[in-house]
Amino acid sequence: MSAAGHCWQCNQSTSGQLFCPACNSLQPPPNDYYALLGLERKLNLNTQALQQRFYELSRRLHPDRFMQRPVEERQYSLDASSILNDAYRTLKDPVKRAQYVLKQAGFDVGEQRSKDVPPELLEEVFELNMALEEMRGGDNSARPQLEQAESNFTRMMTDVDRQLESLFEKYDRSPSRDPLSELRGVLNRRKYIQNLLDEVHAELTPDT
Amino acid sequence: MAYSNKVLDHYNNPRNVGSLDKSDPNVGTGMVGAPECGDVMKLQVKVNPETGVIEDAKFKTFGCGSAIASSSLATEWLHGKTVDEALQIKNTDIVNELSLPPVKIHCSVLAEDAIKAAISDYKKKAATKSEAVASS
């Protein structure tokens, strides 16, 4: 995994393995989540297989196993364990996984300006927020409306998740920027709907 | 995270909340959003076409305290400014005035974007209006 692809310990070729095939020394871990887990860069992941892979690697990379090893390997095991935990937390969640793949592909995920958001979406979200606020201003009589809004938002969420699924498949069939930029749009919409849903939930369940 | 007193003041007593008539040719509307936090901000200006001075500004923001305070402050500043002066307002001015922490800087960026969007909408309307006058 070192830049040269040679083991830091015995200088044999590692063929990109985490453990040197010749001397079994742990190599400097890659930062990339998919690479560390030895997974293909797919948006659709079998979460069960991911979990198994995570448990297996967690055991093999655990710092306790490297107490008697050279200082380099002790450090690599610490680094690898920490990346592995982040990797698992990110990849097991479809939305976080998609955000990660977008980021790795060079899309700005955290620093978007409003020009990246379609105006129709902003209008829609604004109107939904206005309606929600009006309902909230009232007394208990607004409850049926809020419940209606909740089921609307839930349905919108289901639709968005279905869109995500199909974009995942599209990207996995032919990884390119097109499905990714579509994906980013859908994720933006999802975030807005999630917020609306959280608000309406909070309104319908007092004392939380 | 603790909000500064100025943020709290704008949050608790937001200035100029509301809306102006979108179809009025002298009203410019800017609608912006920050997808990563789910904020939406609508900011409107009413410009005197003779003088180019902003006579009224209104906003409505769905978002965190800093986003509300940033847009509230922006409308306060817009009153009485000319369109060109308004375009000079920078997000850093808002950051300084409200003592926004680094994680909330994007809220001030949103307010700056909203000002620019509202003014560009007004200018677009003004241009089509003068075209209409010229062709009639």
Coordinates of C-alpha atoms in Angstrom, one line a residue:
Chain A
M1 CA 0.0 0.0 0.0
S2 CA 3.0 2.3 0.2
A3 CA 3.5 4.6 -2.8
A4 CA 6.0 2.2 -4.4
G5 CA 3.8 -0.8 -3.7
H6 CA 6.7 -2.4 -1.8
C7 CA 6.7 -3.6 1.7
W8 CA 8.3 -1.1 4.1
Q9 CA 9.7 -4.1 6.0
C10 CA 11.0 -6.7 3.5
N11 CA 10.8 -4.6 0.3
Q12 CA 8.9 -7.3 -1.6
S13 CA 6.0 -6.2 -3.8
T14 CA 2.8 -6.0 -1.7
S15 CA 0.4 -6.1 -4.7
G16 CA -1.8 -3.6 -2.9
Q17 CA -2.4 -5.9 0.0
L18 CA -2.9 -4.5 3.5
F19 CA -0.6 -7.3 4.8
C20 CA 2.6 -8.0 2.9
P21 CA 2.2 -11.4 1.2
A22 CA 5.9 -12.2 1.8
C23 CA 6.4 -11.2 5.5
N24 CA 2.9 -10.5 6.7
S25 CA 3.8 -7.0 8.0
L26 CA 0.9 -4.5 8.2
Q27 CA 1.4 -1.8 5.5
P28 CA 0.5 1.9 5.8
P29 CA -3.3 1.9 5.4
P30 CA -5.0 3.7 2.5
N31 CA -7.2 6.7 3.4
D32 CA -9.8 5.6 1.0
Y33 CA -12.7 3.8 2.7
Y34 CA -13.4 1.5 -0.2
A35 CA -9.8 0.6 -0.6
L36 CA -9.2 -0.1 3.1
L37 CA -12.2 -2.4 3.2
G38 CA -11.2 -4.0 -0.1
L39 CA -14.5 -3.2 -1.7
E40 CA -15.5 -2.1 -5.2
R41 CA -16.5 1.5 -5.4
K42 CA -20.3 0.8 -5.7
L43 CA -23.1 2.9 -4.3
N44 CA -25.2 -0.2 -3.6
L45 CA -23.5 -2.2 -1.0
N46 CA -24.5 -5.4 0.7
T47 CA -24.6 -4.1 4.2
Q48 CA -24.4 -7.5 5.7
A49 CA -21.2 -8.3 3.8
L50 CA -19.9 -4.8 4.8
Q51 CA -20.5 -5.6 8.4
Q52 CA -18.7 -8.9 8.2
R53 CA -15.8 -7.3 6.5
F54 CA -15.7 -4.6 9.1
Y55 CA -15.7 -7.1 12.0
E56 CA -13.0 -9.2 10.4
L57 CA -10.7 -6.3 9.7
S58 CA -11.4 -4.8 13.1
R59 CA -10.0 -8.0 14.6
R60 CA -7.0 -8.3 12.3
L61 CA -6.1 -4.6 12.7
H62 CA -6.7 -4.3 16.4
P63 CA -3.7 -2.5 18.1
D64 CA -3.6 -5.2 20.8
R65 CA -2.4 -7.6 18.2
F66 CA 0.6 -5.4 17.4
M67 CA 2.0 -4.9 20.9
Q68 CA 5.1 -7.0 20.1
R69 CA 5.5 -5.6 16.6
P70 CA 7.9 -2.8 15.4
V71 CA 6.9 0.7 16.1
E72 CA 5.9 1.4 12.4
E73 CA 3.3 -1.4 12.5
R74 CA 1.9 -0.3 15.9
Q75 CA 1.3 3.1 14.3
Y76 CA -0.2 1.6 11.2
S77 CA -2.6 -0.5 13.2
L78 CA -3.8 2.6 15.1
D79 CA -4.2 4.6 11.9
A80 CA -5.9 1.7 10.1
S81 CA -8.3 1.1 13.0
S82 CA -9.3 4.7 13.1
I83 CA -9.9 4.9 9.4
L84 CA -11.8 1.6 9.5
N85 CA -14.2 2.9 12.1
D86 CA -14.9 6.1 10.1
A87 CA -15.2 4.0 6.9
Y88 CA -17.8 1.6 8.5
R89 CA -19.8 4.5 10.0
T90 CA -19.9 6.2 6.6
L91 CA -20.5 3.4 4.3
K92 CA -23.2 1.6 6.2
D93 CA -25.5 4.6 5.8
P94 CA -26.7 5.0 2.2
V95 CA -26.9 8.8 2.4
K96 CA -23.5 9.2 4.0
R97 CA -22.1 6.7 1.6
A98 CA -23.4 8.7 -1.4
Q99 CA -22.0 11.9 0.1
Y100 CA -18.6 10.3 0.5
V101 CA -18.6 9.1 -3.1
L102 CA -19.6 12.5 -4.3
K103 CA -16.8 14.1 -2.2
Q104 CA -14.2 11.7 -3.5
A105 CA -15.3 12.4 -7.1
G106 CA -14.6 16.1 -6.5
F107 CA -18.1 17.4 -5.8
D108 CA -18.4 20.1 -3.1
V109 CA -20.7 18.6 -0.6
G110 CA -20.3 20.8 2.4
E111 CA -19.7 24.1 0.7
Q112 CA -22.6 24.5 -1.8
R113 CA -23.9 27.9 -2.7
S114 CA -27.5 28.4 -3.5
K115 CA -26.8 28.6 -7.2
D116 CA -26.4 24.8 -7.0
V117 CA -30.0 24.5 -5.8
P118 CA -32.7 24.6 -8.4
P119 CA -35.0 27.6 -7.8
E120 CA -38.1 25.4 -8.1
L121 CA -36.9 23.4 -5.1
L122 CA -36.3 26.5 -3.0
E123 CA -39.8 27.8 -3.9
E124 CA -41.3 24.5 -3.0
V125 CA -39.5 24.2 0.3
F126 CA -40.3 27.8 1.1
E127 CA -44.0 27.2 0.5
L128 CA -44.0 24.0 2.5
N129 CA -42.4 25.8 5.4
M130 CA -44.9 28.6 5.2
A131 CA -47.8 26.2 5.3
L132 CA -46.2 24.4 8.2
E133 CA -45.7 27.6 10.1
E134 CA -49.3 28.7 9.6
M135 CA -50.6 25.4 10.9
R136 CA -48.3 25.7 13.9
G137 CA -49.5 29.1 14.7
G138 CA -53.0 27.8 15.4
D139 CA -54.3 25.7 18.3
N140 CA -55.1 22.0 18.4
S141 CA -57.4 22.4 15.4
A142 CA -54.4 22.4 13.2
R143 CA -53.6 18.9 14.2
P144 CA -55.3 17.1 11.3
Q145 CA -53.5 19.4 8.9
L146 CA -50.2 18.7 10.5
E147 CA -50.9 15.0 10.3
Q148 CA -51.7 15.4 6.7
A149 CA -48.5 17.3 6.2
E150 CA -46.6 14.6 8.0
S151 CA -48.0 11.9 5.7
N152 CA -47.2 14.1 2.6
F153 CA -43.6 14.6 3.7
T154 CA -43.3 10.9 4.5
R155 CA -44.5 10.1 1.0
M156 CA -42.1 12.6 -0.5
M157 CA -39.3 11.0 1.5
T158 CA -40.2 7.5 0.1
D159 CA -40.1 8.9 -3.4
V160 CA -36.8 10.5 -2.8
D161 CA -35.3 7.3 -1.4
R162 CA -36.6 5.5 -4.5
Q163 CA -34.9 8.0 -6.7
L164 CA -31.7 7.5 -4.7
E165 CA -31.9 3.8 -5.2
S166 CA -32.3 4.1 -9.0
L167 CA -29.4 6.6 -9.2
F168 CA -27.3 4.2 -7.2
E169 CA -28.0 1.5 -9.8
K170 CA -27.3 3.9 -12.6
Y171 CA -24.0 4.9 -11.2
D172 CA -23.0 1.3 -10.4
R173 CA -23.7 0.3 -14.0
S174 CA -21.6 3.2 -15.4
P175 CA -19.7 5.3 -13.0
S176 CA -19.7 8.8 -14.3
R177 CA -20.3 12.4 -13.3
D178 CA -23.9 12.5 -14.7
P179 CA -25.6 10.3 -12.2
L180 CA -23.4 11.9 -9.5
S181 CA -24.6 15.4 -10.2
E182 CA -28.2 14.1 -10.3
L183 CA -27.5 12.4 -7.0
R184 CA -26.4 15.6 -5.4
G185 CA -29.6 17.3 -6.4
V186 CA -31.6 14.5 -4.9
L187 CA -29.6 14.5 -1.7
N188 CA -30.3 18.3 -1.4
R189 CA -34.0 17.7 -1.8
R190 CA -33.8 14.9 0.7
K191 CA -32.2 17.1 3.3
Y192 CA -34.9 19.7 3.0
I193 CA -37.6 17.2 3.3
Q194 CA -35.9 15.6 6.3
N195 CA -35.9 19.0 8.0
L196 CA -39.6 19.5 7.3
L197 CA -40.4 16.1 8.5
D198 CA -38.4 16.6 11.7
E199 CA -40.3 19.8 12.4
V200 CA -43.7 18.4 11.8
H201 CA -42.8 15.4 14.1
A202 CA -41.6 17.8 16.8
E203 CA -44.9 19.6 16.5
L204 CA -47.0 16.4 16.8
T205 CA -45.1 15.0 19.7
P206 CA -45.0 17.6 22.4
D207 CA -42.5 17.4 25.3
T208 CA -39.7 16.3 23.1
Chain B
M1 CA -23.0 26.8 20.9
A2 CA -23.7 30.2 22.4
Y3 CA -25.1 32.9 20.2
S4 CA -23.9 36.5 20.6
N5 CA -26.3 39.0 22.1
K6 CA -26.8 40.6 18.7
V7 CA -27.8 37.4 17.1
L8 CA -30.2 36.7 20.0
D9 CA -31.6 40.2 19.6
H10 CA -32.3 39.8 15.9
Y11 CA -33.6 36.2 16.5
N12 CA -36.0 37.3 19.2
N13 CA -37.0 40.6 17.6
P14 CA -36.5 40.0 13.9
R15 CA -36.8 43.3 11.9
N16 CA -38.7 43.5 8.7
V17 CA -40.2 40.0 8.6
G18 CA -42.8 39.7 5.9
S19 CA -43.2 39.9 2.2
L20 CA -43.7 42.5 -0.6
D21 CA -45.8 42.1 -3.7
K22 CA -43.7 39.9 -5.9
S23 CA -45.5 41.1 -9.1
D24 CA -44.7 44.8 -8.3
P25 CA -42.2 45.9 -11.0
N26 CA -40.2 47.9 -8.3
V27 CA -39.9 44.8 -6.1
G28 CA -36.9 42.5 -6.4
T29 CA -37.1 39.0 -4.9
G30 CA -34.2 36.8 -3.9
M31 CA -34.7 33.2 -2.9
V32 CA -31.7 31.3 -1.7
G33 CA -31.0 28.2 0.3
A34 CA -28.2 26.2 1.9
P35 CA -28.9 22.6 1.2
E36 CA -26.5 21.2 3.8
C37 CA -28.4 22.7 6.6
G38 CA -31.8 22.9 5.0
D39 CA -32.2 26.6 5.3
V40 CA -34.3 28.7 2.9
M41 CA -34.2 32.5 2.8
K42 CA -36.4 34.9 0.9
L43 CA -35.4 38.5 0.8
Q44 CA -37.2 41.3 -1.0
V45 CA -36.4 44.9 -1.8
K46 CA -38.7 47.7 -3.0
V47 CA -36.7 50.3 -5.0
N48 CA -37.7 53.8 -5.9
P49 CA -37.2 53.7 -9.7
E50 CA -36.5 57.5 -9.8
T51 CA -33.7 57.5 -7.2
G52 CA -32.5 53.9 -7.1
V53 CA -32.9 54.0 -3.3
I54 CA -34.2 50.9 -1.5
E55 CA -37.3 52.1 0.3
D56 CA -38.4 48.9 1.9
A57 CA -36.9 45.5 2.5
K58 CA -38.5 42.4 3.9
F59 CA -37.3 38.9 4.6
K60 CA -38.6 35.5 5.7
T61 CA -36.1 32.8 6.7
F62 CA -36.6 29.2 7.7
G63 CA -33.4 28.2 9.4
C64 CA -31.1 28.5 12.4
G65 CA -30.8 31.6 14.6
S66 CA -27.7 32.8 12.7
A67 CA -29.5 32.6 9.4
I68 CA -32.5 34.5 10.7
A69 CA -30.2 37.2 12.4
S70 CA -28.1 37.5 9.2
S71 CA -31.1 38.2 7.0
S72 CA -32.8 40.5 9.6
L73 CA -29.6 42.6 9.8
A74 CA -29.3 42.6 6.0
T75 CA -32.8 44.1 5.6
E76 CA -32.0 46.7 8.3
W77 CA -28.9 47.7 6.4
L78 CA -30.7 47.8 3.0
H79 CA -33.2 50.5 4.0
G80 CA -32.2 53.8 2.5
K81 CA -29.2 52.4 0.5
T82 CA -29.0 52.7 -3.2
V83 CA -29.0 49.5 -5.2
D84 CA -25.3 49.9 -5.9
E85 CA -24.5 50.6 -2.3
A86 CA -26.5 47.5 -1.3
L87 CA -24.3 45.4 -3.6
Q88 CA -21.3 46.5 -1.6
I89 CA -22.5 44.7 1.5
K90 CA -20.2 41.8 2.1
N91 CA -20.9 38.7 4.2
T92 CA -17.8 39.6 6.3
D93 CA -19.6 42.8 7.4
I94 CA -22.4 40.6 8.7
V95 CA -20.0 38.2 10.4
N96 CA -18.3 41.1 12.2
E97 CA -21.5 42.8 13.2
L98 CA -23.0 39.6 14.6
S99 CA -19.8 38.0 15.9
L100 CA -20.7 34.8 14.0
P101 CA -18.4 31.8 14.8
P102 CA -16.7 30.1 11.9
V103 CA -19.3 27.3 11.6
K104 CA -22.0 29.9 11.0
I105 CA -20.2 32.0 8.4
H106 CA -22.2 30.2 5.6
C107 CA -25.4 31.9 7.1
S108 CA -23.9 35.3 6.3
V109 CA -22.9 34.1 2.8
L110 CA -26.5 33.1 2.4
A111 CA -27.7 36.6 3.3
E112 CA -25.2 38.2 0.9
D113 CA -26.4 35.9 -1.9
A114 CA -30.0 36.8 -1.0
I115 CA -29.3 40.5 -1.4
K116 CA -27.5 40.0 -4.7
A117 CA -30.4 37.8 -6.0
A118 CA -33.0 40.3 -4.9
I119 CA -31.2 43.2 -6.6
S120 CA -30.5 41.2 -9.8
D121 CA -34.2 40.3 -9.9
Y122 CA -35.1 44.0 -9.6
K123 CA -32.6 45.0 -12.3
K124 CA -34.0 42.4 -14.6
K125 CA -37.5 43.7 -14.1
A126 CA -36.4 47.3 -14.6
A127 CA -34.6 46.3 -17.8
T128 CA -37.7 44.6 -19.3
K129 CA -39.8 47.6 -18.2
S130 CA -37.6 50.1 -20.1
E131 CA -37.5 47.8 -23.1
A132 CA -41.3 47.8 -23.0
V133 CA -41.4 51.6 -22.8
A134 CA -38.9 51.9 -25.6
S135 CA -40.8 49.6 -28.0
S136 CA -44.2 51.1 -27.2

